[in-house]
Amino acid sequence: MDITTQSIDGGFAEPVFNAQVVFRAIMDAIARPGTVQNLPQLARPPAPLSATAGAVALALCDNDTPVWLDPRLQAEASVKAWVGFHTGAPLANTPADAHFALIANPKEMAALDGFAQGTQEYPDRSTTLILLVDDLASGPSLLLEGPGIEKTSMIAPPGMPRHFVEQWKQNNQRFPRGVDIILAAPGSLACLPRTTRIKTMEA
Amino acid sequence: MNAQSTDIATYNFAYLDEQTKRMIRRAILKGIAIPGYQVPFASREMPMPYGWGTGGVQVTASIIGPDDVLKVIDQGADDTTNAVSIRAFFKKVAKVDVTTETARATIIQTRHRIPEQPLTASQVLVFQVPIPEPLRFLEPRETETRKMHALEEYGLMHVKLYEDIAKHGRIATTYAYPVKVEGRYVMDPSPTPKFDNPKMHRSPALQLFGAGREKRIYAVPPFTDVVSLDFEDHPFEVQTFDQPCALCGAENVYLDEVILDDHGGHMFVCSDTDHCEKRQADGQHGHLAPETHSASGKMEPVE
């Protein structure tokens, strides 16, 4: 399939209702960190962008939100064309300019503090990171606590960034500044807002 | 496209256009991620005046889906103009199921009350907020209040509460009583009576706040600490009532005064109409409850 066809295909079949379904899943996930929200396959973006991450981008991004693509996605012209065609979002030149960052290879990703952190007055002006992960259960366990969590909750995404627990601790300390993370797995998603603390990490 | 169509103008689902919804949705997500922080958003003109809940309506319109069940209350009542109008609005523009039953609703839009019945994790409470900035009456400049939030400089608010004590002997604020969210941001809980403040603390339901005129959205995620500001020697207290609801006999609920005649006759009834009606249907009644009410309920099978 040539790039033009690939970039036009695979958007939401019902833009209004599909966007609402995806948003509610994200809202529930960010309000209850660590819970896994199931999501039917609503978007079919070109690889290596996943269906879940593509759907999140379609639901939240538009011409007001510069999007940063990690090198793996950047290398695929069809991904750039798909995101551009369906969302109208401009590509951010640097991670610090991005409102959203799509990251297909979290293991190799740039440090969290390289993304927009917001300011002390406007902490909302920060990057939301959309990390593509294989699942939410097979990696090292992350024990979570913080707002939205009654006692503790647990997720275990594999292939997270290097020194993630340490980086996340620093992200917590920057509060109210900091980045939020959406973990996009096949058929489901979970969120780590900046308020969530990772208690311990089992081997 | 059918050229014969008589629908010359139809609205998008839930009235707002998709770009507006995305913008509001992004603001809601930031609000949840930074509990108590007021996220600026590009509030739209709505087909109702500012002060009638345009902020709440925009939040509800951005989160609602076809499967949601909506309840709207105004000072606890389902049957006042504001509540009826907003319910009718969403019935028309989103064709959603509406209800007055607290337990059935998935989204509850509220003007200044939290239902008496405890909320659950599957519900979202949307508040209509007139003045989102708790420091506004103490410092009119937005640049300054924003700096005060940035520096976590809330001394002025404590001075205000102290002045209340110096003047009145107690903290005289009874509604819009300031709270601190998760130990960081001081937040206006909207003009709910302070009676409802404890219900916000570690509520299992997500709470979203929309201020249309002031263009701010903020949020309290579930299970988040919401602590009313006070002093060690003047701890926070909620209103108490020395008599139960005149219609259903409920105690420990928030009551409204209803004037009965022009000779000073009055009664106190539940502000939460759904709660009151449920109790009366269950056979509970207060000293002014209509005698026939419980009797007529029991007579039904005879008819």
Short mmCIF file of C-alpha atoms in Angstrom, two decimals:
data_model
loop_
_atom_site.label_atom_id
_atom_site.label_comp_id
_atom_site.label_asym_id
_atom_site.label_seq_id
_atom_site.Cartn_x
_atom_site.Cartn_y
_atom_site.Cartn_z
CA MET A 1 0.00 0.00 0.00
CA ASP A 2 1.45 3.37 -0.87
CA ILE A 3 1.90 6.10 1.66
CA THR A 4 -1.04 8.22 0.54
CA THR A 5 -3.53 5.38 0.96
CA GLN A 6 -2.01 4.38 4.30
CA SER A 7 -2.26 7.90 5.62
CA ILE A 8 -5.90 8.38 4.61
CA ASP A 9 -7.11 4.97 5.85
CA GLY A 10 -7.59 3.90 9.44
CA GLY A 11 -9.21 6.88 11.14
CA PHE A 12 -12.22 6.66 13.43
CA ALA A 13 -15.25 5.12 11.71
CA GLU A 14 -17.52 7.29 13.84
CA PRO A 15 -15.39 10.28 14.84
CA VAL A 16 -17.79 11.76 17.41
CA PHE A 17 -18.66 8.61 19.33
CA ASN A 18 -15.30 6.89 19.01
CA ALA A 19 -13.48 9.96 20.30
CA GLN A 20 -15.84 10.02 23.30
CA VAL A 21 -15.20 6.34 24.08
CA VAL A 22 -11.43 6.81 23.88
CA PHE A 23 -11.54 9.99 25.98
CA ARG A 24 -13.65 8.37 28.71
CA ALA A 25 -11.18 5.47 28.88
CA ILE A 26 -8.30 7.96 29.26
CA MET A 27 -10.23 10.04 31.80
CA ASP A 28 -11.04 6.98 33.90
CA ALA A 29 -7.46 5.78 33.62
CA ILE A 30 -5.94 9.10 34.72
CA ALA A 31 -8.50 9.52 37.52
CA ARG A 32 -7.69 6.00 38.76
CA PRO A 33 -3.98 5.48 38.08
CA GLY A 34 -2.96 1.89 37.64
CA THR A 35 -6.38 0.66 36.54
CA VAL A 36 -6.42 -0.94 33.12
CA GLN A 37 -9.12 0.44 30.81
CA ASN A 38 -10.10 -1.77 27.91
CA LEU A 39 -10.44 -0.19 24.53
CA PRO A 40 -11.79 -1.77 21.35
CA GLN A 41 -9.72 -1.29 18.20
CA LEU A 42 -11.06 1.96 16.80
CA ALA A 43 -8.12 3.21 14.74
CA ARG A 44 -5.80 1.44 12.29
CA PRO A 45 -2.67 3.55 12.00
CA PRO A 46 0.37 2.39 9.98
CA ALA A 47 3.01 0.45 11.95
CA PRO A 48 4.87 0.98 14.20
CA LEU A 49 2.16 3.24 15.66
CA SER A 50 -0.26 0.99 17.56
CA ALA A 51 -4.05 1.02 17.35
CA THR A 52 -4.40 2.21 20.94
CA ALA A 53 -1.82 4.98 20.67
CA GLY A 54 -3.32 6.02 17.33
CA ALA A 55 -6.78 6.21 18.88
CA VAL A 56 -5.47 8.32 21.78
CA ALA A 57 -3.84 10.70 19.30
CA LEU A 58 -7.05 10.97 17.29
CA ALA A 59 -9.09 11.67 20.43
CA LEU A 60 -6.83 14.35 21.92
CA CYS A 61 -4.61 15.95 19.27
CA ASP A 62 -5.47 18.67 16.77
CA ASN A 63 -3.92 21.73 15.19
CA ASP A 64 -3.51 23.34 18.64
CA THR A 65 -1.23 20.59 19.93
CA PRO A 66 2.27 20.09 18.57
CA VAL A 67 3.10 16.38 18.60
CA TRP A 68 6.55 14.95 18.97
CA LEU A 69 7.35 11.57 17.42
CA ASP A 70 10.22 9.50 18.75
CA PRO A 71 12.94 8.50 16.26
CA ARG A 72 11.31 5.14 15.51
CA LEU A 73 8.05 6.81 14.48
CA GLN A 74 9.86 9.75 12.92
CA ALA A 75 11.57 7.30 10.54
CA GLU A 76 8.23 6.18 9.08
CA ALA A 77 6.89 8.69 6.56
CA SER A 78 3.52 6.94 6.65
CA VAL A 79 3.14 7.56 10.41
CA LYS A 80 3.90 11.24 9.99
CA ALA A 81 1.44 11.46 7.13
CA TRP A 82 -1.26 9.56 9.09
CA VAL A 83 -0.98 11.72 12.20
CA GLY A 84 -0.89 14.84 10.05
CA PHE A 85 -3.88 13.85 7.93
CA HIS A 86 -6.15 12.67 10.73
CA THR A 87 -5.35 15.11 13.52
CA GLY A 88 -3.92 18.15 11.76
CA ALA A 89 -1.37 18.40 14.54
CA PRO A 90 1.94 20.05 13.66
CA LEU A 91 5.13 18.13 14.43
CA ALA A 92 7.09 19.56 17.35
CA ASN A 93 10.71 20.31 16.59
CA THR A 94 11.94 19.35 20.04
CA PRO A 95 10.45 17.36 22.91
CA ALA A 96 10.22 20.58 24.94
CA ASP A 97 7.80 22.09 22.41
CA ALA A 98 5.43 19.14 22.41
CA HIS A 99 1.98 18.98 23.97
CA PHE A 100 1.88 15.28 23.22
CA ALA A 101 4.72 12.87 22.53
CA LEU A 102 4.19 9.53 20.83
CA ILE A 103 6.89 7.11 21.83
CA ALA A 104 7.12 3.74 20.11
CA ASN A 105 10.38 2.76 21.78
CA PRO A 106 10.15 3.77 25.46
CA LYS A 107 13.33 1.85 26.33
CA GLU A 108 15.47 4.23 24.32
CA MET A 109 13.49 7.38 24.96
CA ALA A 110 14.95 10.72 25.99
CA ALA A 111 14.88 11.69 29.67
CA LEU A 112 11.51 12.74 31.10
CA ASP A 113 12.88 16.15 32.05
CA GLY A 114 13.63 16.89 28.40
CA PHE A 115 9.91 17.28 27.73
CA ALA A 116 7.87 20.37 28.55
CA GLN A 117 7.30 20.46 32.30
CA GLY A 118 4.99 23.46 32.48
CA THR A 119 5.78 26.42 34.69
CA GLN A 120 5.09 26.92 38.36
CA GLU A 121 2.27 29.34 37.41
CA TYR A 122 0.96 27.20 34.54
CA PRO A 123 1.87 23.58 35.32
CA ASP A 124 -0.68 22.45 32.72
CA ARG A 125 1.66 23.54 29.92
CA SER A 126 3.48 20.24 29.98
CA THR A 127 3.90 17.29 27.64
CA THR A 128 1.64 14.25 27.91
CA LEU A 129 3.67 11.20 26.93
CA ILE A 130 1.96 8.37 25.07
CA LEU A 131 4.14 5.30 25.52
CA LEU A 132 3.57 2.24 23.34
CA VAL A 133 3.97 -0.87 25.46
CA ASP A 134 3.40 -4.53 24.62
CA ASP A 135 1.09 -5.12 27.58
CA LEU A 136 0.49 -3.91 31.14
CA ALA A 137 1.27 -7.06 33.08
CA SER A 138 4.49 -8.78 31.99
CA GLY A 139 7.12 -6.25 33.08
CA PRO A 140 8.55 -5.35 36.48
CA SER A 141 5.72 -4.58 38.93
CA LEU A 142 5.12 -0.96 39.83
CA LEU A 143 3.27 -0.46 43.12
CA LEU A 144 1.40 2.83 42.92
CA GLU A 145 -0.13 5.20 45.42
CA GLY A 146 -1.46 8.74 45.31
CA PRO A 147 -4.66 10.59 44.37
CA GLY A 148 -7.17 8.37 42.59
CA ILE A 149 -5.91 5.23 44.33
CA GLU A 150 -7.77 4.01 47.41
CA LYS A 151 -4.83 2.14 48.93
CA THR A 152 -2.40 0.91 46.34
CA SER A 153 -2.62 -0.33 42.79
CA MET A 154 -0.27 -2.19 40.54
CA ILE A 155 0.73 -2.31 36.91
CA ALA A 156 3.65 -3.98 35.26
CA PRO A 157 4.39 -2.56 31.81
CA PRO A 158 7.44 -4.09 30.11
CA GLY A 159 10.13 -2.13 28.27
CA MET A 160 9.87 1.08 30.28
CA PRO A 161 12.50 3.83 29.98
CA ARG A 162 15.89 3.43 31.62
CA HIS A 163 15.97 4.25 35.34
CA PHE A 164 12.24 4.85 35.12
CA VAL A 165 11.54 4.62 38.85
CA GLU A 166 14.28 7.14 39.62
CA GLN A 167 13.16 9.45 36.79
CA TRP A 168 9.57 9.23 37.99
CA LYS A 169 10.61 10.10 41.53
CA GLN A 170 12.21 13.27 40.16
CA ASN A 171 9.06 13.94 38.16
CA ASN A 172 7.06 13.69 41.42
CA GLN A 173 9.41 16.15 43.09
CA ARG A 174 8.81 18.75 40.39
CA PHE A 175 5.10 18.85 41.29
CA PRO A 176 3.00 20.76 40.28
CA ARG A 177 5.24 20.73 37.18
CA GLY A 178 5.94 17.46 35.46
CA VAL A 179 4.82 15.13 32.71
CA ASP A 180 1.88 12.70 32.64
CA ILE A 181 2.09 9.31 30.96
CA ILE A 182 -0.49 7.34 29.01
CA LEU A 183 0.55 3.71 28.59
CA ALA A 184 -0.98 2.40 25.37
CA ALA A 185 -1.05 -1.39 25.19
CA PRO A 186 -2.89 -3.48 22.59
CA GLY A 187 -6.58 -3.28 23.48
CA SER A 188 -6.10 -1.39 26.73
CA LEU A 189 -4.51 1.61 28.36
CA ALA A 190 -3.45 2.89 31.77
CA CYS A 191 -2.17 6.24 33.03
CA LEU A 192 0.47 7.59 35.35
CA PRO A 193 -0.37 11.20 36.19
CA ARG A 194 2.38 13.27 37.82
CA THR A 195 0.79 12.82 41.26
CA THR A 196 1.21 9.04 41.28
CA ARG A 197 4.06 7.76 43.40
CA ILE A 198 5.82 4.48 42.71
CA LYS A 199 6.36 2.81 46.06
CA THR A 200 8.66 -0.05 45.39
CA MET A 201 9.74 -2.06 42.45
CA GLU A 202 10.03 -5.80 42.66
CA ALA A 203 12.69 -7.56 40.66
CA MET B 1 -26.51 14.65 1.27
CA ASN B 2 -30.17 15.01 0.61
CA ALA B 3 -30.97 18.37 -0.88
CA GLN B 4 -34.60 17.93 0.13
CA SER B 5 -33.68 17.69 3.78
CA THR B 6 -35.59 20.11 5.95
CA ASP B 7 -33.00 19.96 8.69
CA ILE B 8 -31.27 23.17 7.75
CA ALA B 9 -29.23 23.17 10.95
CA THR B 10 -28.50 20.26 13.22
CA TYR B 11 -26.18 20.21 16.16
CA ASN B 12 -23.30 17.89 16.79
CA PHE B 13 -23.85 15.27 19.48
CA ALA B 14 -23.92 17.07 22.85
CA TYR B 15 -24.03 20.50 21.17
CA LEU B 16 -20.30 21.33 21.17
CA ASP B 17 -18.19 20.86 18.06
CA GLU B 18 -15.45 18.24 18.19
CA GLN B 19 -12.54 20.66 18.35
CA THR B 20 -14.08 22.38 21.37
CA LYS B 21 -14.65 19.03 23.06
CA ARG B 22 -11.03 18.02 22.47
CA MET B 23 -9.83 21.30 23.99
CA ILE B 24 -12.05 20.84 27.05
CA ARG B 25 -11.11 17.17 27.33
CA ARG B 26 -7.41 18.07 27.38
CA ALA B 27 -8.12 20.63 30.11
CA ILE B 28 -10.02 18.01 32.14
CA LEU B 29 -7.11 15.56 31.91
CA LYS B 30 -4.66 18.23 33.11
CA GLY B 31 -7.05 19.15 35.89
CA ILE B 32 -7.18 15.55 37.09
CA ALA B 33 -3.40 15.25 36.88
CA ILE B 34 -2.94 18.42 39.01
CA PRO B 35 -5.70 18.15 41.65
CA GLY B 36 -7.13 21.54 42.65
CA TYR B 37 -5.20 23.52 40.02
CA GLN B 38 -7.36 25.76 37.82
CA VAL B 39 -6.70 24.95 34.16
CA PRO B 40 -7.50 27.84 31.78
CA PHE B 41 -9.70 26.82 28.86
CA ALA B 42 -11.34 28.57 25.92
CA SER B 43 -14.88 28.66 27.28
CA ARG B 44 -17.55 28.93 24.58
CA GLU B 45 -20.76 30.86 24.38
CA MET B 46 -23.56 28.50 25.31
CA PRO B 47 -27.26 28.87 24.60
CA MET B 48 -27.81 30.06 28.17
CA PRO B 49 -26.45 33.02 30.09
CA TYR B 50 -23.29 32.98 32.18
CA GLY B 51 -24.24 32.15 35.72
CA TRP B 52 -26.64 29.43 34.61
CA GLY B 53 -24.05 26.72 34.54
CA THR B 54 -22.24 27.21 31.23
CA GLY B 55 -19.02 25.81 32.71
CA GLY B 56 -20.71 22.71 34.05
CA VAL B 57 -22.64 22.24 30.80
CA GLN B 58 -19.42 22.40 28.75
CA VAL B 59 -17.73 19.83 30.99
CA THR B 60 -20.77 17.54 30.86
CA ALA B 61 -21.05 17.94 27.08
CA SER B 62 -17.40 16.94 26.67
CA ILE B 63 -17.55 13.78 28.76
CA ILE B 64 -21.07 12.51 28.06
CA GLY B 65 -21.70 9.54 25.77
CA PRO B 66 -24.89 7.98 24.43
CA ASP B 67 -24.94 5.37 27.23
CA ASP B 68 -24.70 7.85 30.09
CA VAL B 69 -27.57 8.60 32.45
CA LEU B 70 -27.66 12.25 33.48
CA LYS B 71 -29.00 13.81 36.66
CA VAL B 72 -28.98 17.57 37.17
CA ILE B 73 -29.57 19.23 40.52
CA ASP B 74 -29.88 22.86 41.51
CA GLN B 75 -29.38 23.46 45.25
CA GLY B 76 -30.15 19.78 45.71
CA ALA B 77 -33.45 19.92 43.82
CA ASP B 78 -34.19 18.14 40.55
CA ASP B 79 -37.26 20.24 39.83
CA THR B 80 -36.05 23.85 39.75
CA THR B 81 -35.70 25.88 36.54
CA ASN B 82 -31.94 25.49 36.12
CA ALA B 83 -31.99 21.74 36.67
CA VAL B 84 -35.02 21.15 34.44
CA SER B 85 -33.58 23.31 31.64
CA ILE B 86 -30.16 21.67 31.61
CA ARG B 87 -31.72 18.20 31.76
CA ALA B 88 -33.97 19.09 28.82
CA PHE B 89 -30.98 20.54 26.97
CA PHE B 90 -29.01 17.30 27.11
CA LYS B 91 -32.07 15.24 26.36
CA LYS B 92 -32.43 17.26 23.19
CA VAL B 93 -28.84 17.66 22.02
CA ALA B 94 -27.43 14.29 23.17
CA LYS B 95 -30.59 12.16 23.39
CA VAL B 96 -29.29 10.68 26.63
CA ASP B 97 -31.32 9.02 29.31
CA VAL B 98 -32.02 11.42 32.20
CA THR B 99 -33.03 10.62 35.74
CA THR B 100 -33.66 12.22 39.10
CA GLU B 101 -32.46 9.14 40.98
CA THR B 102 -28.98 9.64 42.39
CA ALA B 103 -28.16 5.93 42.31
CA ARG B 104 -29.07 5.52 38.62
CA ALA B 105 -27.05 8.46 37.31
CA THR B 106 -23.59 8.05 35.78
CA ILE B 107 -23.05 11.81 35.47
CA ILE B 108 -24.51 14.24 38.01
CA GLN B 109 -24.27 17.91 37.16
CA THR B 110 -24.78 20.02 40.24
CA ARG B 111 -25.22 23.59 41.23
CA HIS B 112 -24.10 23.97 44.83
CA ARG B 113 -24.92 20.64 46.48
CA ILE B 114 -23.57 17.14 46.72
CA PRO B 115 -26.30 14.47 46.96
CA GLU B 116 -26.94 13.00 50.40
CA GLN B 117 -26.63 9.47 49.08
CA PRO B 118 -22.94 8.51 48.96
CA LEU B 119 -21.60 8.47 45.39
CA THR B 120 -19.91 5.48 43.81
CA ALA B 121 -16.83 4.94 41.69
CA SER B 122 -18.93 4.68 38.55
CA GLN B 123 -20.27 8.23 38.90
CA VAL B 124 -18.86 11.61 37.88
CA LEU B 125 -19.95 14.75 39.70
CA VAL B 126 -19.78 17.94 37.61
CA PHE B 127 -19.95 21.22 39.55
CA GLN B 128 -21.08 24.56 38.13
CA VAL B 129 -18.69 27.18 39.47
CA PRO B 130 -19.23 30.97 39.43
CA ILE B 131 -15.88 32.20 40.85
CA PRO B 132 -13.25 29.46 40.72
CA GLU B 133 -10.51 31.47 42.43
CA PRO B 134 -10.74 31.15 46.23
CA LEU B 135 -8.36 34.10 46.65
CA ARG B 136 -10.24 36.43 44.28
CA PHE B 137 -12.06 38.45 46.94
CA LEU B 138 -8.80 38.88 48.81
CA GLU B 139 -6.65 39.74 45.77
CA PRO B 140 -8.40 40.91 42.59
CA ARG B 141 -5.39 40.55 40.25
CA GLU B 142 -5.15 37.24 38.40
CA THR B 143 -1.37 37.71 37.97
CA GLU B 144 -1.03 37.90 41.76
CA THR B 145 -3.33 35.02 42.67
CA ARG B 146 -1.58 32.83 40.11
CA LYS B 147 1.75 33.68 41.74
CA MET B 148 0.28 32.92 45.15
CA HIS B 149 -0.80 29.47 43.97
CA ALA B 150 2.59 28.95 42.33
CA LEU B 151 4.41 29.77 45.57
CA GLU B 152 1.83 28.00 47.72
CA GLU B 153 1.40 31.32 49.54
CA TYR B 154 -1.95 30.98 51.30
CA GLY B 155 -1.31 33.13 54.36
CA LEU B 156 -3.90 35.65 53.20
CA MET B 157 -6.64 33.02 53.35
CA HIS B 158 -5.74 32.14 56.91
CA VAL B 159 -5.76 35.85 57.81
CA LYS B 160 -9.28 36.08 56.37
CA LEU B 161 -10.46 33.13 58.44
CA TYR B 162 -8.72 34.60 61.49
CA GLU B 163 -10.48 37.94 60.97
CA ASP B 164 -13.77 36.04 60.95
CA ILE B 165 -12.90 34.64 64.39
CA ALA B 166 -11.79 38.07 65.66
CA LYS B 167 -15.06 39.66 64.50
CA HIS B 168 -17.61 36.91 65.07
CA GLY B 169 -15.94 34.55 67.48
CA ARG B 170 -16.04 31.74 64.92
CA ILE B 171 -15.26 31.13 61.25
CA ALA B 172 -18.34 32.72 59.67
CA THR B 173 -17.87 31.31 56.15
CA THR B 174 -20.77 28.94 55.54
CA TYR B 175 -20.51 28.22 51.82
CA ALA B 176 -17.64 28.19 49.31
CA TYR B 177 -15.56 27.25 52.33
CA PRO B 178 -11.93 26.97 51.13
CA VAL B 179 -10.31 23.55 51.03
CA LYS B 180 -6.78 22.31 50.49
CA VAL B 181 -6.50 19.52 47.94
CA GLU B 182 -3.92 16.77 48.46
CA GLY B 183 -1.89 19.12 50.68
CA ARG B 184 -1.07 21.52 47.86
CA TYR B 185 -3.66 23.73 46.13
CA VAL B 186 -6.24 25.79 47.99
CA MET B 187 -9.47 25.33 46.04
CA ASP B 188 -12.94 26.82 45.98
CA PRO B 189 -15.37 23.90 46.34
CA SER B 190 -17.92 26.09 44.45
CA PRO B 191 -20.64 27.70 46.58
CA THR B 192 -21.74 24.42 48.15
CA PRO B 193 -22.67 24.75 51.82
CA LYS B 194 -19.71 23.79 53.99
CA PHE B 195 -21.94 20.91 55.10
CA ASP B 196 -20.88 19.15 51.88
CA ASN B 197 -17.13 19.72 52.22
CA PRO B 198 -16.51 16.45 54.09
CA LYS B 199 -18.23 14.54 51.26
CA MET B 200 -15.48 15.69 48.87
CA HIS B 201 -12.77 14.14 51.03
CA ARG B 202 -11.67 10.80 49.54
CA SER B 203 -14.90 10.49 47.56
CA PRO B 204 -14.94 7.39 45.35
CA ALA B 205 -16.45 9.51 42.53
CA LEU B 206 -14.47 11.75 40.20
CA GLN B 207 -15.33 15.44 40.78
CA LEU B 208 -14.98 17.95 37.93
CA PHE B 209 -15.51 21.70 38.22
CA GLY B 210 -16.36 24.02 35.32
CA ALA B 211 -16.44 27.81 35.44
CA GLY B 212 -17.71 29.13 32.10
CA ARG B 213 -17.49 32.88 32.55
CA GLU B 214 -14.12 32.67 34.32
CA LYS B 215 -12.84 30.07 31.83
CA ARG B 216 -11.39 27.61 34.29
CA ILE B 217 -11.68 23.85 34.78
CA TYR B 218 -10.39 21.98 37.81
CA ALA B 219 -10.81 18.56 39.30
CA VAL B 220 -10.55 16.36 42.34
CA PRO B 221 -9.71 12.74 41.47
CA PRO B 222 -11.29 9.92 43.51
CA PHE B 223 -9.73 9.12 46.89
CA THR B 224 -8.02 12.49 47.14
CA ASP B 225 -7.56 14.41 50.38
CA VAL B 226 -9.82 17.47 50.54
CA VAL B 227 -9.29 19.25 53.83
CA SER B 228 -11.25 22.32 54.92
CA LEU B 229 -8.95 25.06 56.21
CA ASP B 230 -9.20 25.72 59.94
CA PHE B 231 -7.19 26.38 63.10
CA GLU B 232 -6.25 23.99 65.90
CA ASP B 233 -8.34 25.96 68.40
CA HIS B 234 -11.15 26.62 65.92
CA PRO B 235 -11.58 23.32 64.07
CA PHE B 236 -13.77 23.07 60.99
CA GLU B 237 -17.39 22.27 61.78
CA VAL B 238 -20.39 21.67 59.53
CA GLN B 239 -23.81 23.19 60.01
CA THR B 240 -26.16 21.33 62.31
CA PHE B 241 -29.92 21.58 62.38
CA ASP B 242 -31.95 21.35 65.57
CA GLN B 243 -34.89 19.67 63.89
CA PRO B 244 -35.29 16.91 61.31
CA CYS B 245 -36.77 17.35 57.82
CA ALA B 246 -40.46 18.27 58.13
CA LEU B 247 -41.45 15.96 55.28
CA CYS B 248 -39.31 12.86 55.67
CA GLY B 249 -37.89 13.21 59.16
CA ALA B 250 -34.29 12.85 57.99
CA GLU B 251 -31.55 13.95 60.37
CA ASN B 252 -27.95 14.84 59.56
CA VAL B 253 -28.90 16.10 56.10
CA TYR B 254 -28.79 19.64 54.73
CA LEU B 255 -32.13 21.43 55.16
CA ASP B 256 -33.72 24.37 53.32
CA GLU B 257 -36.12 26.75 55.01
CA VAL B 258 -39.51 26.98 53.27
CA ILE B 259 -41.85 29.86 54.11
CA LEU B 260 -45.41 28.59 54.48
CA ASP B 261 -47.50 31.75 54.93
CA ASP B 262 -47.09 35.45 55.66
CA HIS B 263 -47.52 35.00 59.42
CA GLY B 264 -44.05 33.67 60.00
CA GLY B 265 -44.91 30.03 59.43
CA HIS B 266 -42.00 28.03 58.04
CA MET B 267 -40.57 24.56 57.88
CA PHE B 268 -37.24 22.93 57.21
CA VAL B 269 -37.10 20.32 54.47
CA CYS B 270 -34.35 18.30 52.79
CA SER B 271 -32.48 20.28 50.17
CA ASP B 272 -31.91 16.99 48.31
CA THR B 273 -35.35 16.32 46.81
CA ASP B 274 -34.50 12.82 45.56
CA HIS B 275 -33.31 11.79 49.01
CA CYS B 276 -36.48 13.21 50.60
CA GLU B 277 -38.85 11.55 48.13
CA LYS B 278 -37.07 8.20 48.50
CA ARG B 279 -37.46 8.33 52.26
CA GLN B 280 -41.11 9.29 52.05
CA ALA B 281 -41.73 6.45 49.60
CA ASP B 282 -40.10 4.13 52.14
CA GLY B 283 -42.69 5.21 54.68
CA GLN B 284 -40.55 7.68 56.65
CA HIS B 285 -42.26 10.95 57.39
CA GLY B 286 -41.77 14.12 59.38
CA HIS B 287 -44.25 16.13 61.39
CA LEU B 288 -45.57 18.12 58.41
CA ALA B 289 -45.74 15.26 55.92
CA PRO B 290 -49.09 15.01 54.16
CA GLU B 291 -51.15 12.42 56.07
CA THR B 292 -52.50 10.88 52.90
CA HIS B 293 -49.08 10.28 51.38
CA SER B 294 -48.14 7.03 53.03
CA ALA B 295 -51.78 5.91 53.14
CA SER B 296 -52.30 6.41 49.40
CA GLY B 297 -49.16 4.43 48.73
CA LYS B 298 -50.56 1.50 50.69
CA MET B 299 -54.00 1.78 49.13
CA GLU B 300 -52.67 1.15 45.63
CA PRO B 301 -53.12 -2.63 45.67
CA VAL B 302 -56.77 -2.21 46.71
CA GLU B 303 -57.64 -0.17 43.66
#
